[in-house]
Structures are given as C-alpha cells and as structure tokens.
mmCIF file of C-alpha atoms in Angstrom:
data_model
loop_
_atom_site.group_PDB
_atom_site.id
_atom_site.type_symbol
_atom_site.label_atom_id
_atom_site.label_comp_id
_atom_site.label_asym_id
_atom_site.label_seq_id
_atom_site.Cartn_x
_atom_site.Cartn_y
_atom_site.Cartn_z
ATOM 1 C CA ASP A 255 102.096 77.717 104.983
ATOM 2 C CA GLN A 256 105.311 78.698 106.783
ATOM 3 C CA GLN A 257 107.840 76.889 104.638
ATOM 4 C CA VAL A 258 110.121 79.950 104.525
ATOM 5 C CA LYS A 259 110.505 82.049 107.642
ATOM 6 C CA GLN A 260 112.297 85.256 108.429
ATOM 7 C CA ASN A 261 112.000 85.644 112.155
ATOM 8 C CA SER A 262 113.435 89.136 112.437
ATOM 9 C CA PRO A 263 111.011 91.769 111.186
ATOM 10 C CA SER A 264 113.641 94.492 111.341
ATOM 11 C CA LEU A 265 117.362 95.119 111.624
ATOM 12 C CA SER A 266 119.284 98.333 112.154
ATOM 13 C CA VAL A 267 123.017 98.661 111.488
ATOM 14 C CA GLN A 268 125.555 101.424 111.194
ATOM 15 C CA GLU A 269 126.924 102.386 107.806
ATOM 16 C CA GLY A 270 130.103 100.460 107.034
ATOM 17 C CA ARG A 271 129.265 97.570 109.341
ATOM 18 C CA ILE A 272 128.036 94.115 108.393
ATOM 19 C CA SER A 273 124.323 93.379 107.971
ATOM 20 C CA ILE A 274 123.265 89.774 108.500
ATOM 21 C CA LEU A 275 119.767 88.765 107.477
ATOM 22 C CA ASN A 276 118.547 85.297 108.360
ATOM 23 C CA CYS A 277 116.079 82.868 106.853
ATOM 24 C CA ASP A 278 114.901 79.391 107.852
ATOM 25 C CA TYR A 279 113.047 76.848 105.768
ATOM 26 C CA THR A 280 111.313 73.554 106.371
ATOM 27 C CA ASN A 281 111.072 71.908 102.941
ATOM 28 C CA SER A 282 114.184 69.840 102.194
ATOM 29 C CA MET A 283 113.103 69.619 98.536
ATOM 30 C CA PHE A 284 113.907 73.282 97.860
ATOM 31 C CA ASP A 285 116.689 73.424 95.288
ATOM 32 C CA TYR A 286 117.276 77.163 94.936
ATOM 33 C CA PHE A 287 117.194 80.002 97.409
ATOM 34 C CA LEU A 288 117.025 83.652 96.489
ATOM 35 C CA TRP A 289 117.161 87.035 98.108
ATOM 36 C CA TYR A 290 115.086 89.930 96.854
ATOM 37 C CA LYS A 291 115.252 93.564 97.882
ATOM 38 C CA LYS A 292 112.162 95.753 97.869
ATOM 39 C CA TYR A 293 111.843 99.506 98.128
ATOM 40 C CA PRO A 294 108.463 101.131 98.901
ATOM 41 C CA ALA A 295 106.165 101.441 95.868
ATOM 42 C CA GLU A 296 108.408 99.162 93.792
ATOM 43 C CA GLY A 297 108.402 95.482 92.952
ATOM 44 C CA PRO A 298 110.930 93.059 94.465
ATOM 45 C CA THR A 299 114.349 93.180 92.801
ATOM 46 C CA PHE A 300 116.498 90.075 92.527
ATOM 47 C CA LEU A 301 119.682 90.324 94.548
ATOM 48 C CA ILE A 302 121.485 86.997 94.765
ATOM 49 C CA SER A 303 120.723 83.277 94.742
ATOM 50 C CA ILE A 304 122.274 80.005 95.782
ATOM 51 C CA SER A 305 121.784 76.445 94.636
ATOM 52 C CA SER A 306 121.130 73.821 97.281
ATOM 53 C CA ILE A 307 124.298 72.007 96.229
ATOM 54 C CA LYS A 308 126.440 74.941 97.322
ATOM 55 C CA ASP A 309 127.097 76.486 100.705
ATOM 56 C CA LYS A 310 128.210 79.940 99.670
ATOM 57 C CA ASN A 311 127.698 82.385 96.845
ATOM 58 C CA GLU A 312 129.272 85.816 96.662
ATOM 59 C CA ASP A 313 128.505 88.830 94.495
ATOM 60 C CA GLY A 314 130.325 92.008 95.406
ATOM 61 C CA ARG A 315 129.198 93.192 98.833
ATOM 62 C CA PHE A 316 126.569 90.444 99.068
ATOM 63 C CA THR A 317 127.220 86.873 100.209
ATOM 64 C CA VAL A 318 124.665 84.194 100.836
ATOM 65 C CA PHE A 319 125.478 81.233 103.071
ATOM 66 C CA LEU A 320 123.471 78.027 103.098
ATOM 67 C CA ASN A 321 123.471 75.498 105.928
ATOM 68 C CA LYS A 322 121.412 72.591 104.673
ATOM 69 C CA SER A 323 121.649 70.524 107.831
ATOM 70 C CA ALA A 324 120.162 73.423 109.800
ATOM 71 C CA LYS A 325 117.822 74.436 106.954
ATOM 72 C CA HIS A 326 119.105 77.949 107.354
ATOM 73 C CA LEU A 327 120.466 80.602 105.072
ATOM 74 C CA SER A 328 121.789 84.059 105.640
ATOM 75 C CA LEU A 329 122.589 87.125 103.592
ATOM 76 C CA HIS A 330 125.652 89.149 104.548
ATOM 77 C CA ILE A 331 126.083 92.694 103.300
ATOM 78 C CA VAL A 332 129.562 94.128 103.818
ATOM 79 C CA PRO A 333 130.001 97.027 104.084
ATOM 80 C CA SER A 334 126.444 98.202 104.589
ATOM 81 C CA GLN A 335 125.428 101.445 102.888
ATOM 82 C CA PRO A 336 122.439 103.731 103.518
ATOM 83 C CA GLY A 337 121.129 102.838 100.049
ATOM 84 C CA ASP A 338 120.801 99.242 101.242
ATOM 85 C CA SER A 339 117.903 100.283 103.475
ATOM 86 C CA ALA A 340 114.948 98.282 102.171
ATOM 87 C CA VAL A 341 112.853 95.200 102.880
ATOM 88 C CA TYR A 342 114.734 91.964 102.144
ATOM 89 C CA PHE A 343 112.820 88.843 101.235
ATOM 90 C CA CYS A 344 114.171 85.335 101.294
ATOM 91 C CA ALA A 345 112.539 83.027 98.723
ATOM 92 C CA ALA A 346 112.837 79.384 97.737
ATOM 93 C CA SER A 347 111.873 77.199 94.815
ATOM 94 C CA ALA A 348 111.262 73.472 94.592
ATOM 95 C CA PRO A 349 112.091 71.422 91.482
ATOM 96 C CA SER A 350 109.348 72.070 88.964
ATOM 97 C CA ASN A 351 108.877 73.691 85.604
ATOM 98 C CA THR A 352 106.518 76.338 86.904
ATOM 99 C CA GLY A 353 108.942 78.804 88.481
ATOM 100 C CA LYS A 354 106.888 79.226 91.655
ATOM 101 C CA LEU A 355 108.706 80.995 94.473
ATOM 102 C CA ILE A 356 107.805 80.799 98.164
ATOM 103 C CA PHE A 357 108.661 83.944 100.086
ATOM 104 C CA GLY A 358 109.407 84.683 103.697
ATOM 105 C CA GLN A 359 107.788 87.568 105.545
ATOM 106 C CA GLY A 360 110.655 89.961 104.921
ATOM 107 C CA THR A 361 113.126 91.837 107.109
ATOM 108 C CA THR A 362 113.306 95.620 107.049
ATOM 109 C CA LEU A 363 116.924 96.724 107.056
ATOM 110 C CA GLN A 364 117.823 100.237 108.101
ATOM 111 C CA VAL A 365 121.395 101.368 107.562
ATOM 112 C CA LYS A 366 122.172 104.495 109.539
ATOM 113 C CA PRO A 367 124.741 106.995 108.239
ATOM 114 C CA GLU B 11 117.120 97.709 81.098
ATOM 115 C CA PRO B 12 113.963 95.782 80.147
ATOM 116 C CA GLU B 13 111.169 96.046 82.649
ATOM 117 C CA VAL B 14 107.757 94.646 83.452
ATOM 118 C CA THR B 15 105.063 97.324 83.286
ATOM 119 C CA GLN B 16 101.867 97.191 85.327
ATOM 120 C CA THR B 17 98.767 99.349 85.018
ATOM 121 C CA PRO B 18 97.075 100.943 86.821
ATOM 122 C CA SER B 19 99.361 101.677 89.746
ATOM 123 C CA HIS B 20 96.348 102.024 92.047
ATOM 124 C CA GLN B 21 92.802 100.754 91.566
ATOM 125 C CA VAL B 22 89.893 101.359 93.894
ATOM 126 C CA THR B 23 86.808 99.241 93.350
ATOM 127 C CA GLN B 24 83.514 98.482 95.024
ATOM 128 C CA MET B 25 83.070 95.083 96.618
ATOM 129 C CA GLY B 26 81.476 92.681 94.156
ATOM 130 C CA GLN B 27 82.831 94.472 91.099
ATOM 131 C CA GLU B 28 85.113 92.916 88.519
ATOM 132 C CA VAL B 29 88.634 94.229 88.107
ATOM 133 C CA ILE B 30 91.282 93.578 85.506
ATOM 134 C CA LEU B 31 94.901 94.179 86.347
ATOM 135 C CA ARG B 32 97.194 94.593 83.380
ATOM 136 C CA CYS B 33 100.808 93.720 82.829
ATOM 137 C CA VAL B 34 103.220 93.991 79.937
ATOM 138 C CA PRO B 35 105.979 91.418 80.517
ATOM 139 C CA ILE B 36 109.467 91.674 79.072
ATOM 140 C CA SER B 37 109.104 91.043 75.375
ATOM 141 C CA ASN B 38 111.180 87.871 74.938
ATOM 142 C CA HIS B 39 109.992 86.222 78.144
ATOM 143 C CA LEU B 40 107.746 83.184 77.937
ATOM 144 C CA TYR B 41 106.828 82.537 81.572
ATOM 145 C CA PHE B 42 104.501 84.838 83.470
ATOM 146 C CA TYR B 43 103.435 85.075 87.081
ATOM 147 C CA TRP B 44 101.139 86.899 89.451
ATOM 148 C CA TYR B 45 101.942 87.383 93.116
ATOM 149 C CA ARG B 46 100.239 89.450 95.749
ATOM 150 C CA GLN B 47 101.232 91.071 99.023
ATOM 151 C CA ILE B 48 98.635 91.977 101.600
ATOM 152 C CA LEU B 49 99.832 94.979 103.586
ATOM 153 C CA GLY B 50 102.500 93.963 106.088
ATOM 154 C CA GLN B 51 102.501 90.337 105.015
ATOM 155 C CA LYS B 52 104.672 88.206 102.783
ATOM 156 C CA VAL B 53 104.619 88.047 99.025
ATOM 157 C CA GLU B 54 102.362 85.147 97.989
ATOM 158 C CA PHE B 55 102.351 83.166 94.763
ATOM 159 C CA LEU B 56 99.071 83.200 92.852
ATOM 160 C CA VAL B 57 99.669 81.650 89.458
ATOM 161 C CA SER B 58 102.231 80.824 86.796
ATOM 162 C CA PHE B 59 101.421 80.801 83.090
ATOM 163 C CA TYR B 60 103.236 79.345 80.113
ATOM 164 C CA ASN B 61 102.281 78.502 76.552
ATOM 165 C CA ASN B 62 98.823 80.005 76.992
ATOM 166 C CA GLU B 63 97.890 77.926 79.962
ATOM 167 C CA ILE B 64 98.209 77.892 83.716
ATOM 168 C CA SER B 65 101.144 75.754 84.821
ATOM 169 C CA GLU B 66 100.557 76.082 88.548
ATOM 170 C CA LYS B 67 98.161 77.957 90.809
ATOM 171 C CA SER B 68 97.884 78.418 94.538
ATOM 172 C CA GLU B 69 94.925 77.846 96.853
ATOM 173 C CA ILE B 70 94.306 81.584 96.774
ATOM 174 C CA PHE B 71 93.687 81.441 93.019
ATOM 175 C CA ASP B 72 90.106 80.189 93.169
ATOM 176 C CA ASP B 73 87.294 80.416 90.615
ATOM 177 C CA GLN B 74 87.055 84.174 91.108
ATOM 178 C CA PHE B 75 90.478 84.609 89.530
ATOM 179 C CA SER B 76 91.505 84.140 85.937
ATOM 180 C CA VAL B 77 94.495 85.039 83.784
ATOM 181 C CA GLU B 78 94.773 85.686 80.120
ATOM 182 C CA ARG B 79 97.297 86.651 77.508
ATOM 183 C CA PRO B 80 94.931 88.322 75.066
ATOM 184 C CA ASP B 81 97.624 89.337 72.597
ATOM 185 C CA GLY B 82 101.365 89.055 72.160
ATOM 186 C CA SER B 83 102.245 91.637 74.769
ATOM 187 C CA ASN B 84 99.683 91.834 77.594
ATOM 188 C CA PHE B 85 99.098 89.506 80.529
ATOM 189 C CA THR B 86 96.036 90.157 82.652
ATOM 190 C CA LEU B 87 94.650 89.085 86.001
ATOM 191 C CA LYS B 88 90.886 89.274 86.400
ATOM 192 C CA ILE B 89 89.020 89.109 89.676
ATOM 193 C CA ARG B 90 85.352 88.528 88.904
ATOM 194 C CA SER B 91 83.671 89.617 92.114
ATOM 195 C CA THR B 92 86.051 91.395 94.435
ATOM 196 C CA LYS B 93 85.986 90.952 98.196
ATOM 197 C CA LEU B 94 87.426 93.163 100.887
ATOM 198 C CA GLU B 95 90.172 90.602 101.511
ATOM 199 C CA ASP B 96 91.350 90.940 97.912
ATOM 200 C CA SER B 97 92.815 94.322 98.855
ATOM 201 C CA ALA B 98 96.548 93.925 98.309
ATOM 202 C CA MET B 99 99.481 94.857 96.108
ATOM 203 C CA TYR B 100 99.489 92.638 93.040
ATOM 204 C CA PHE B 101 102.794 91.991 91.310
ATOM 205 C CA CYS B 102 103.278 90.646 87.825
ATOM 206 C CA ALA B 103 106.569 88.975 86.909
ATOM 207 C CA SER B 104 108.107 87.325 83.883
ATOM 208 C CA SER B 105 111.086 85.115 83.090
ATOM 209 C CA ASP B 106 112.676 83.063 80.381
ATOM 210 C CA PRO B 107 112.972 80.196 81.162
ATOM 211 C CA PRO B 108 111.225 79.567 84.504
ATOM 212 C CA TYR B 109 113.548 80.543 87.275
ATOM 213 C CA ARG B 110 116.052 77.758 87.832
ATOM 214 C CA GLY B 111 118.742 79.720 89.628
ATOM 215 C CA GLY B 112 121.158 82.471 88.762
ATOM 216 C CA TYR B 113 119.161 85.568 87.973
ATOM 217 C CA GLY B 114 115.679 85.362 89.401
ATOM 218 C CA TYR B 115 112.836 86.828 87.480
ATOM 219 C CA THR B 116 111.717 90.397 86.930
ATOM 220 C CA PHE B 117 108.839 91.903 88.868
ATOM 221 C CA GLY B 118 106.742 94.888 87.919
ATOM 222 C CA SER B 119 106.141 97.767 90.329
ATOM 223 C CA GLY B 120 102.748 96.433 91.287
ATOM 224 C CA THR B 121 99.106 97.505 91.280
ATOM 225 C CA ARG B 122 97.628 98.465 94.624
ATOM 226 C CA LEU B 123 94.053 97.162 94.682
ATOM 227 C CA THR B 124 91.737 98.634 97.273
ATOM 228 C CA VAL B 125 88.302 97.066 97.641
ATOM 229 C CA VAL B 126 85.791 99.238 99.490
#
C-alpha cells in the first residue's frame, strides 16, 4: 500500500533558508492532505492541512502547495529554524466518516545553525 | 492544552502473551484511533472507533486485536497473543468530529511495545 509516498528520507538545510518537503500520492479520491511533525519519543503533531479543492494554504512560516494534476504536494518552511528539525509526515484522507489517515514514510529534516 | 495520554510508555512482553495498551483520549472527543509505527517505517492506521463500535479497521487489525472503551475515559487496544512482528510504537489519537480538514487530530506520545 503505497498510496502516499515521500521519496526523500532526509533533508538538510541551513538555518534561515527554505526547507521544501515533497509528497506524492496515487489516490485521486483523497480530499484532504495534512502534514505532521514528529519529534523522537513523541506522537505526531498536526502542522497544516489543505483541502483538495485548494492549491495553497499558508500558516505563518509554513505553506503547503497542492498540484492535483501531478498528484503532488509540498511543504515549504521559510525561514527554517533549528527547532524545525524533526520527522515530517505527509498524510491523506479519503471521503468517509471514519477519519482514517494514510501516511507517507516520513522525511527527516535537519536544520543546521 | 488538552492531550491524549498513553500508558505504559514502554511494554516488554513474551511472545504469545496478551497485552493491553491504554489511552485516555481528550475528554470531549468522540472519535478514537489506534495507529502503529514499526521502527523506521511509516505510521499505519489500525482502527477507528466511534459510538462504541469499530467504524473502520485495516488489514493489520486481525482477530488478535480488539479495542474497547470500558468506561467514559479509557480506550484500550488488546493484542491477544503477541508475535515478534507486533513490536512497534503504538499511537492512540482522538478527534471531534472525525478529521475533515483544518486541525487534524491529536496523537498521544505512544507506547513502545517490544515482543521478545
């Protein structure tokens, strides 16, 4: 089951620069996409989401872009801070009343001071 | 800020033994979930639970697994006869209503289950 894929296991950026995390999906029925951040020994923390009817959603330093024709979304973090260093998971949900989320494999972001 | 609480944080059990993982969801939430993450792999959906019944379960959630809300505050995951491959981090989550965009749902810090 590879409906949500994050092909980059890791990313390293300099503090103050932009971090771009990518995610691809295969199921055109997904109606919401989410990004979660996870620190070691903690549960995933919700970061930002986007509806499939939109192509961009912004919240402070975090922006998610959705390209439905390419079945691709990306998370931009500007400017990156050392505290952003964590594992970032892309997740998707299909229309249902159950709330099930399908996660990608995660990308480990390291922001260097 | 309200949080989802999971106990224990780490459980070691012998293969074939039963384990119960416990969760206290956020008090006004009505939808509850279990996910797991095998080391180095993605977070996988196990089951969602609403109104005292399972609303969806994955292929992983076979007859060895069960969930229960024994009282008004706890939500448990039971594995009847553990196998080595059940070793993983198990996350409980809750939401109200089921996630439909905007805020996601809240995960607990997880229980690391080690089957030996």
